[in-house]
PDB file of C-alpha atoms in Angstrom:
ATOM      1  CA  MET A   1     126.618  92.250 165.542  1.00 36.00           C
ATOM      2  CA  SER A   2     124.414  94.946 166.986  1.00 40.00           C
ATOM      3  CA  THR A   3     127.003  97.632 167.766  1.00 41.00           C
ATOM      4  CA  SER A   4     127.374 100.819 165.809  1.00 40.00           C
ATOM      5  CA  SER A   5     131.097 100.123 165.336  1.00 40.00           C
ATOM      6  CA  GLU A   6     130.078  97.840 162.487  1.00 54.00           C
ATOM      7  CA  PHE A   7     129.497 101.072 160.596  1.00 68.00           C
ATOM      8  CA  TRP A   8     131.443 103.801 162.325  1.00 73.00           C
ATOM      9  CA  ASP A   9     134.408 103.979 164.665  1.00 81.00           C
ATOM     10  CA  ASP A  10     133.325 104.077 168.326  1.00 85.00           C
ATOM     11  CA  LEU A  11     135.541 107.080 169.082  1.00 89.00           C
ATOM     12  CA  ILE A  12     133.877 109.092 166.314  1.00 92.00           C
ATOM     13  CA  VAL A  13     130.423 108.034 167.506  1.00 94.00           C
ATOM     14  CA  ASP A  14     131.210 109.102 171.082  1.00 95.00           C
ATOM     15  CA  ARG A  15     132.600 112.435 169.879  1.00 96.00           C
ATOM     16  CA  SER A  16     129.494 112.982 167.762  1.00 97.00           C
ATOM     17  CA  TRP A  17     127.250 112.395 170.788  1.00 97.00           C
ATOM     18  CA  ASP A  18     129.288 114.899 172.818  1.00 98.00           C
ATOM     19  CA  VAL A  19     128.914 117.491 170.044  1.00 98.00           C
ATOM     20  CA  LEU A  20     125.173 116.834 169.951  1.00 98.00           C
ATOM     21  CA  ILE A  21     124.877 117.387 173.711  1.00 98.00           C
ATOM     22  CA  SER A  22     126.850 120.612 173.373  1.00 98.00           C
ATOM     23  CA  LEU A  23     124.690 121.868 170.489  1.00 98.00           C
ATOM     24  CA  ALA A  24     121.540 121.281 172.528  1.00 97.00           C
ATOM     25  CA  LYS A  25     122.865 123.781 175.079  1.00 97.00           C
ATOM     26  CA  GLU A  26     123.473 126.399 172.372  1.00 97.00           C
ATOM     27  CA  ILE A  27     120.366 126.353 170.172  1.00 97.00           C
ATOM     28  CA  ASP A  28     116.895 124.905 169.761  1.00 98.00           C
ATOM     29  CA  PHE A  29     116.619 122.337 166.962  1.00 98.00           C
ATOM     30  CA  ILE A  30     114.768 119.300 165.666  1.00 98.00           C
ATOM     31  CA  LEU A  31     117.073 116.305 165.467  1.00 99.00           C
ATOM     32  CA  ILE A  32     116.664 114.127 162.369  1.00 98.00           C
ATOM     33  CA  GLY A  33     118.837 111.465 160.734  1.00 96.00           C
ATOM     34  CA  GLY A  34     120.615 108.584 162.425  1.00 96.00           C
ATOM     35  CA  TRP A  35     120.742 110.052 165.915  1.00 98.00           C
ATOM     36  CA  ALA A  36     116.972 110.583 165.896  1.00 99.00           C
ATOM     37  CA  VAL A  37     116.554 106.932 164.892  1.00 98.00           C
ATOM     38  CA  TYR A  38     118.831 105.930 167.760  1.00 97.00           C
ATOM     39  CA  LEU A  39     116.770 107.884 170.293  1.00 98.00           C
ATOM     40  CA  HIS A  40     113.606 106.130 169.113  1.00 98.00           C
ATOM     41  CA  THR A  41     115.145 102.649 169.095  1.00 97.00           C
ATOM     42  CA  LYS A  42     118.240 102.644 171.351  1.00 95.00           C
ATOM     43  CA  ALA A  43     120.067 100.722 168.625  1.00 92.00           C
ATOM     44  CA  ILE A  44     122.731 101.725 166.056  1.00 92.00           C
ATOM     45  CA  LYS A  45     124.330 105.080 166.795  1.00 93.00           C
ATOM     46  CA  SER A  46     125.397 107.675 164.227  1.00 94.00           C
ATOM     47  CA  LYS A  47     128.489 109.696 163.377  1.00 94.00           C
ATOM     48  CA  ASP A  48     126.991 112.666 161.539  1.00 95.00           C
ATOM     49  CA  ILE A  49     124.493 115.112 163.008  1.00 98.00           C
ATOM     50  CA  ASP A  50     121.426 116.327 161.086  1.00 98.00           C
ATOM     51  CA  ILE A  51     119.290 119.127 162.493  1.00 98.00           C
ATOM     52  CA  ILE A  52     116.491 121.479 161.474  1.00 98.00           C
ATOM     53  CA  VAL A  53     116.869 125.002 162.871  1.00 97.00           C
ATOM     54  CA  ASP A  54     115.066 128.306 162.462  1.00 96.00           C
ATOM     55  CA  PHE A  55     116.907 131.351 161.129  1.00 94.00           C
ATOM     56  CA  GLU A  56     117.744 132.558 164.636  1.00 96.00           C
ATOM     57  CA  GLY A  57     119.436 129.233 165.348  1.00 97.00           C
ATOM     58  CA  LEU A  58     121.228 129.437 162.012  1.00 97.00           C
ATOM     59  CA  GLU A  59     122.664 132.843 162.917  1.00 97.00           C
ATOM     60  CA  LYS A  60     123.866 131.535 166.276  1.00 97.00           C
ATOM     61  CA  LEU A  61     125.599 128.620 164.554  1.00 97.00           C
ATOM     62  CA  LYS A  62     127.150 130.972 162.013  1.00 96.00           C
ATOM     63  CA  LEU A  63     128.626 133.153 164.757  1.00 97.00           C
ATOM     64  CA  ALA A  64     129.791 130.275 166.957  1.00 96.00           C
ATOM     65  CA  HIS A  65     131.101 127.791 164.413  1.00 96.00           C
ATOM     66  CA  GLY A  66     131.001 129.236 160.914  1.00 95.00           C
ATOM     67  CA  ILE A  67     128.778 127.567 158.328  1.00 96.00           C
ATOM     68  CA  LYS A  68     128.950 126.775 154.635  1.00 96.00           C
ATOM     69  CA  LYS A  69     125.943 127.021 152.327  1.00 94.00           C
ATOM     70  CA  THR A  70     125.467 124.103 149.932  1.00 92.00           C
ATOM     71  CA  ASP A  71     122.993 125.370 147.350  1.00 90.00           C
ATOM     72  CA  PHE A  72     122.562 122.203 145.298  1.00 85.00           C
ATOM     73  CA  LEU A  73     121.646 120.212 148.427  1.00 84.00           C
ATOM     74  CA  LYS A  74     119.653 123.102 149.936  1.00 91.00           C
ATOM     75  CA  LYS A  75     121.360 122.897 153.308  1.00 95.00           C
ATOM     76  CA  TYR A  76     124.128 124.418 155.406  1.00 97.00           C
ATOM     77  CA  GLU A  77     127.113 122.553 156.797  1.00 97.00           C
ATOM     78  CA  THR A  78     129.659 122.955 159.548  1.00 97.00           C
ATOM     79  CA  LYS A  79     132.220 120.853 161.386  1.00 97.00           C
ATOM     80  CA  ILE A  80     132.511 120.854 165.152  1.00 97.00           C
ATOM     81  CA  ASN A  81     135.375 118.886 166.694  1.00 96.00           C
ATOM     82  CA  GLU A  82     135.736 117.092 163.333  1.00 95.00           C
ATOM     83  CA  ILE A  83     132.062 116.014 163.362  1.00 97.00           C
ATOM     84  CA  SER A  84     129.956 116.894 160.313  1.00 97.00           C
ATOM     85  CA  VAL A  85     126.764 118.794 161.103  1.00 98.00           C
ATOM     86  CA  ASP A  86     124.164 119.180 158.347  1.00 97.00           C
ATOM     87  CA  ILE A  87     121.803 122.077 159.003  1.00 98.00           C
ATOM     88  CA  TYR A  88     118.383 122.360 157.382  1.00 96.00           C
ATOM     89  CA  VAL A  89     116.217 125.472 157.419  1.00 95.00           C
ATOM     90  CA  PRO A  90     112.443 125.836 156.789  1.00 92.00           C
ATOM     91  CA  PHE A  91     111.468 127.324 153.399  1.00 88.00           C
ATOM     92  CA  TYR A  92     114.990 126.742 152.020  1.00 91.00           C
ATOM     93  CA  SER A  93     115.780 123.077 152.544  1.00 92.00           C
ATOM     94  CA  LYS A  94     113.836 120.620 150.407  1.00 88.00           C
ATOM     95  CA  PHE A  95     112.147 117.923 152.463  1.00 90.00           C
ATOM     96  CA  ILE A  96     109.608 115.537 151.002  1.00 93.00           C
ATOM     97  CA  ILE A  97     107.484 116.630 153.988  1.00 94.00           C
ATOM     98  CA  PRO A  98     107.527 120.418 154.598  1.00 90.00           C
ATOM     99  CA  ALA A  99     109.729 121.414 157.543  1.00 89.00           C
ATOM    100  CA  GLU A 100     106.756 123.145 159.179  1.00 88.00           C
ATOM    101  CA  ALA A 101     104.814 119.862 159.074  1.00 92.00           C
ATOM    102  CA  VAL A 102     107.806 118.040 160.553  1.00 96.00           C
ATOM    103  CA  LYS A 103     107.895 120.640 163.331  1.00 94.00           C
ATOM    104  CA  LYS A 104     104.235 119.976 164.192  1.00 95.00           C
ATOM    105  CA  ASN A 105     104.861 116.232 164.463  1.00 97.00           C
ATOM    106  CA  THR A 106     107.657 116.006 167.010  1.00 98.00           C
ATOM    107  CA  ILE A 107     108.091 114.441 170.422  1.00 98.00           C
ATOM    108  CA  ARG A 108     110.805 114.784 173.066  1.00 98.00           C
ATOM    109  CA  ILE A 109     113.117 111.886 173.884  1.00 98.00           C
ATOM    110  CA  GLU A 110     115.899 112.364 176.439  1.00 97.00           C
ATOM    111  CA  GLY A 111     115.465 116.117 176.067  1.00 96.00           C
ATOM    112  CA  PHE A 112     115.836 116.121 172.279  1.00 98.00           C
ATOM    113  CA  LYS A 113     113.042 117.150 169.933  1.00 98.00           C
ATOM    114  CA  VAL A 114     112.686 114.453 167.236  1.00 99.00           C
ATOM    115  CA  PRO A 115     110.069 113.687 164.555  1.00 99.00           C
ATOM    116  CA  LYS A 116     107.498 111.014 165.285  1.00 98.00           C
ATOM    117  CA  PRO A 117     108.660 107.661 163.877  1.00 99.00           C
ATOM    118  CA  GLU A 118     106.267 107.755 160.912  1.00 98.00           C
ATOM    119  CA  ILE A 119     107.650 111.142 159.814  1.00 98.00           C
ATOM    120  CA  LEU A 120     111.242 110.110 160.498  1.00 98.00           C
ATOM    121  CA  LEU A 121     110.806 106.961 158.407  1.00 99.00           C
ATOM    122  CA  ILE A 122     109.722 109.050 155.421  1.00 98.00           C
ATOM    123  CA  LEU A 123     112.681 111.419 155.861  1.00 97.00           C
ATOM    124  CA  LYS A 124     114.992 108.398 156.068  1.00 97.00           C
ATOM    125  CA  GLN A 125     113.489 107.012 152.879  1.00 98.00           C
ATOM    126  CA  GLN A 126     114.097 110.338 151.151  1.00 96.00           C
ATOM    127  CA  ALA A 127     117.776 110.087 152.120  1.00 95.00           C
ATOM    128  CA  GLU A 128     117.992 106.425 151.073  1.00 96.00           C
ATOM    129  CA  LEU A 129     116.538 107.093 147.635  1.00 95.00           C
ATOM    130  CA  ALA A 130     119.152 109.791 147.021  1.00 92.00           C
ATOM    131  CA  ARG A 131     122.149 107.618 147.955  1.00 93.00           C
ATOM    132  CA  LYS A 132     121.001 104.001 147.942  1.00 91.00           C
ATOM    133  CA  ASP A 133     124.152 102.667 146.257  1.00 90.00           C
ATOM    134  CA  SER A 134     126.540 104.140 148.854  1.00 92.00           C
ATOM    135  CA  ILE A 135     127.614 103.059 152.340  1.00 89.00           C
ATOM    136  CA  LYS A 136     125.390 105.810 153.748  1.00 89.00           C
ATOM    137  CA  GLY A 137     122.508 104.343 151.762  1.00 92.00           C
ATOM    138  CA  GLN A 138     123.119 101.014 153.445  1.00 93.00           C
ATOM    139  CA  LYS A 139     123.129 102.756 156.829  1.00 94.00           C
ATOM    140  CA  ASP A 140     119.822 104.394 155.834  1.00 96.00           C
ATOM    141  CA  ARG A 141     118.347 100.940 155.198  1.00 97.00           C
ATOM    142  CA  VAL A 142     119.556  99.707 158.582  1.00 96.00           C
ATOM    143  CA  ASP A 143     117.943 102.774 160.183  1.00 97.00           C
ATOM    144  CA  ILE A 144     114.723 102.139 158.247  1.00 98.00           C
ATOM    145  CA  LEU A 145     114.582  98.522 159.393  1.00 98.00           C
ATOM    146  CA  ASN A 146     115.459  99.619 162.921  1.00 98.00           C
ATOM    147  CA  LEU A 147     112.495 102.020 162.957  1.00 98.00           C
ATOM    148  CA  LEU A 148     110.182  99.315 161.628  1.00 98.00           C
ATOM    149  CA  LEU A 149     111.226  96.854 164.332  1.00 98.00           C
ATOM    150  CA  ASN A 150     112.009  98.941 167.395  1.00 97.00           C
ATOM    151  CA  SER A 151     110.266 102.331 167.414  1.00 97.00           C
ATOM    152  CA  GLY A 152     106.614 101.394 167.951  1.00 97.00           C
ATOM    153  CA  ILE A 153     105.801 102.900 164.560  1.00 98.00           C
ATOM    154  CA  SER A 154     102.246 102.849 163.206  1.00 97.00           C
ATOM    155  CA  LEU A 155     102.470 101.723 159.592  1.00 97.00           C
ATOM    156  CA  LYS A 156      98.846 102.754 159.154  1.00 96.00           C
ATOM    157  CA  ASN A 157      99.814 106.344 160.046  1.00 97.00           C
ATOM    158  CA  TYR A 158     102.932 106.085 157.886  1.00 98.00           C
ATOM    159  CA  ILE A 159     100.896 105.069 154.827  1.00 97.00           C
ATOM    160  CA  ALA A 160      98.342 107.831 155.488  1.00 97.00           C
ATOM    161  CA  THR A 161     101.156 110.406 155.736  1.00 96.00           C
ATOM    162  CA  ALA A 162     102.806 109.142 152.556  1.00 96.00           C
ATOM    163  CA  GLU A 163      99.492 109.419 150.700  1.00 96.00           C
ATOM    164  CA  LYS A 164      98.811 112.886 152.134  1.00 95.00           C
ATOM    165  CA  TYR A 165     102.036 114.221 150.629  1.00 94.00           C
ATOM    166  CA  GLY A 166     101.747 112.356 147.325  1.00 94.00           C
ATOM    167  CA  MET A 167     104.409 109.743 148.032  1.00 94.00           C
ATOM    168  CA  GLU A 168     102.600 106.610 146.897  1.00 92.00           C
ATOM    169  CA  ASN A 169     105.952 105.171 145.772  1.00 96.00           C
ATOM    170  CA  TYR A 170     107.382 105.243 149.302  1.00 98.00           C
ATOM    171  CA  PRO A 171     105.430 102.239 150.656  1.00 98.00           C
ATOM    172  CA  ARG A 172     106.419 100.349 147.492  1.00 97.00           C
ATOM    173  CA  ARG A 173     110.085 101.181 148.031  1.00 98.00           C
ATOM    174  CA  LEU A 174     109.723 100.236 151.696  1.00 98.00           C
ATOM    175  CA  LYS A 175     108.538  96.773 150.656  1.00 98.00           C
ATOM    176  CA  GLU A 176     111.571  96.436 148.375  1.00 98.00           C
ATOM    177  CA  ILE A 177     113.894  97.344 151.242  1.00 98.00           C
ATOM    178  CA  VAL A 178     112.280  94.814 153.582  1.00 98.00           C
ATOM    179  CA  ARG A 179     112.265  92.026 150.989  1.00 97.00           C
ATOM    180  CA  GLY A 180     115.906  92.634 150.082  1.00 96.00           C
ATOM    181  CA  ALA A 181     117.216  93.043 153.628  1.00 96.00           C
ATOM    182  CA  ARG A 182     119.981  90.621 154.604  1.00 92.00           C
ATOM    183  CA  SER A 183     122.971  92.249 156.295  1.00 91.00           C
ATOM    184  CA  GLU A 184     120.645  94.943 157.658  1.00 93.00           C
ATOM    185  CA  PHE A 185     119.183  92.385 160.066  1.00 95.00           C
ATOM    186  CA  SER A 186     122.695  91.339 161.113  1.00 92.00           C
ATOM    187  CA  TYR A 187     123.554  94.899 162.108  1.00 92.00           C
ATOM    188  CA  LEU A 188     120.540  94.762 164.408  1.00 93.00           C
ATOM    189  CA  GLY A 189     121.765  91.517 165.962  1.00 92.00           C
ATOM    190  CA  ILE A 190     119.213  89.318 164.171  1.00 94.00           C
ATOM    191  CA  GLU A 191     120.854  86.326 162.472  1.00 93.00           C
ATOM    192  CA  ASP A 192     118.299  83.502 162.613  1.00 95.00           C
ATOM    193  CA  ALA A 193     116.901  82.915 159.109  1.00 96.00           C
ATOM    194  CA  ARG A 194     113.518  81.734 160.381  1.00 97.00           C
ATOM    195  CA  LYS A 195     113.109  84.791 162.611  1.00 97.00           C
ATOM    196  CA  ILE A 196     114.106  87.085 159.737  1.00 97.00           C
ATOM    197  CA  LYS A 197     111.518  85.445 157.481  1.00 97.00           C
ATOM    198  CA  MET A 198     108.785  85.879 160.113  1.00 98.00           C
ATOM    199  CA  LEU A 199     109.689  89.530 160.728  1.00 98.00           C
ATOM    200  CA  LYS A 200     109.679  90.285 157.009  1.00 98.00           C
ATOM    201  CA  GLU A 201     106.272  88.658 156.554  1.00 97.00           C
ATOM    202  CA  LYS A 202     104.833  90.598 159.506  1.00 96.00           C
ATOM    203  CA  ILE A 203     106.109  93.955 158.229  1.00 97.00           C
ATOM    204  CA  LEU A 204     105.003  93.306 154.648  1.00 97.00           C
ATOM    205  CA  ARG A 205     101.494  92.393 155.822  1.00 96.00           C
ATOM    206  CA  GLU A 206     101.231  95.687 157.702  1.00 95.00           C
ATOM    207  CA  ILE A 207     102.432  97.775 154.758  1.00 93.00           C
ATOM    208  CA  ARG A 208      99.679  96.464 152.466  1.00 78.00           C
TER     209      ARG A 208
END
């Protein structure tokens, strides 16, 4: 049960990856969201694309693809080959961690610039809190668990970052997600109840 088709159609996922490759040839960006999680973990692909761009990149996207401003979500949107691309811009988009701080905490994986796992986990939690009762919220929780298990994340650094930006509730919510995880483990190909119990206990010990 570890394939991304459990969530999204494989054809859409493949098309999304092709769009992502194409975008990387057009503009410089920081990749966030599900595809960034995939690059860190090599598990569970995505269908939507989420990127942070500077204003120069935004103008290039506007000219090449047309973009729509979504004021209440503080982002821009476009569709390329039927794939949704959410575009975030420093000083306009509202991240729990400032976009400039995200920019300073990136690494390159397979040529893509992505946030370090501790930063990405916090951004994923921000998304999960906003839509936890939806199918995308469930996908967020799978991504969160995936990062915890497969990205080499330092939970010590994660907690320090959460405290630095006044997000003391994030580690608490993370514990809730881990304790309540059931199907999320299945999506990652983990079915054995004893193994799940051991993994939960290990993660919860490290969050304290």
